[in-house]
Amino acid sequence: MSKARLQKLVEEAIVDAYGESGQVTGFYTILENDLRLPLETQILGVTAIVERVDITLQR
């Protein structure tokens, strides 16, 4: 995925958000609705299977 496409998806996810927590929630909602899990990916050259996505709002 190109950086431009990713930026467009992020903008769509947070367009109506109020504040940082609203942006995080909007982005998470898009992932939850559109991401087909489980999925296989590479992390630092190691194959990993993503089974779920969770958010934690910590500072």
Tab-separated table of C-alpha atoms in Angstrom:
chain	number	residue	atom	x	y	z
A	1	MET	CA	0.000	0.000	0.000
A	2	SER	CA	1.327	3.408	-0.878
A	3	LYS	CA	1.841	6.121	1.724
A	4	ALA	CA	-0.764	8.255	-0.054
A	5	ARG	CA	-3.379	5.471	0.143
A	6	LEU	CA	-2.612	4.865	3.824
A	7	GLN	CA	-2.915	8.591	4.563
A	8	LYS	CA	-6.297	8.684	2.801
A	9	LEU	CA	-7.557	5.737	4.873
A	10	VAL	CA	-6.392	7.372	8.104
A	11	GLU	CA	-8.066	10.656	7.159
A	12	GLU	CA	-11.335	8.832	6.438
A	13	ALA	CA	-11.141	7.054	9.787
A	14	ILE	CA	-10.647	10.210	11.839
A	15	VAL	CA	-12.610	12.804	9.847
A	16	ASP	CA	-15.369	13.232	12.464
A	17	ALA	CA	-13.229	12.579	15.517
A	18	TYR	CA	-12.981	14.968	18.433
A	19	GLY	CA	-9.602	14.795	20.123
A	20	GLU	CA	-6.945	12.126	20.164
A	21	SER	CA	-9.069	9.438	21.818
A	22	GLY	CA	-11.765	9.962	19.178
A	23	GLN	CA	-9.161	9.565	16.448
A	24	VAL	CA	-7.898	6.326	17.987
A	25	THR	CA	-11.442	4.995	18.316
A	26	GLY	CA	-12.264	5.950	14.708
A	27	PHE	CA	-9.143	4.228	13.420
A	28	TYR	CA	-9.836	1.129	15.520
A	29	THR	CA	-13.423	0.994	14.245
A	30	ILE	CA	-12.226	0.996	10.635
A	31	LEU	CA	-9.771	-1.810	11.422
A	32	GLU	CA	-12.410	-3.816	13.264
A	33	ASN	CA	-14.904	-3.481	10.406
A	34	ASP	CA	-12.596	-3.940	7.414
A	35	LEU	CA	-9.604	-6.050	8.458
A	36	ARG	CA	-9.998	-9.729	7.598
A	37	LEU	CA	-8.554	-11.710	10.462
A	38	PRO	CA	-6.638	-13.885	10.977
A	39	LEU	CA	-3.948	-12.636	8.610
A	40	GLU	CA	-0.335	-13.577	8.087
A	41	THR	CA	2.380	-10.911	7.983
A	42	GLN	CA	6.101	-10.416	8.526
A	43	ILE	CA	7.469	-8.612	11.587
A	44	LEU	CA	11.225	-8.019	11.486
A	45	GLY	CA	11.541	-10.920	9.060
A	46	VAL	CA	9.562	-13.359	11.203
A	47	THR	CA	6.198	-14.702	10.072
A	48	ALA	CA	3.369	-13.809	12.450
A	49	ILE	CA	-0.357	-14.460	12.458
A	50	VAL	CA	-2.560	-11.586	13.596
A	51	GLU	CA	-5.687	-12.978	15.229
A	52	ARG	CA	-7.108	-9.810	16.792
A	53	VAL	CA	-6.479	-6.103	17.225
A	54	ASP	CA	-6.990	-4.336	20.535
A	55	ILE	CA	-6.566	-0.747	21.634
A	56	THR	CA	-5.222	0.553	24.891
A	57	LEU	CA	-5.257	4.273	25.528
A	58	GLN	CA	-2.234	4.718	27.757
A	59	ARG	CA	0.133	7.625	28.145
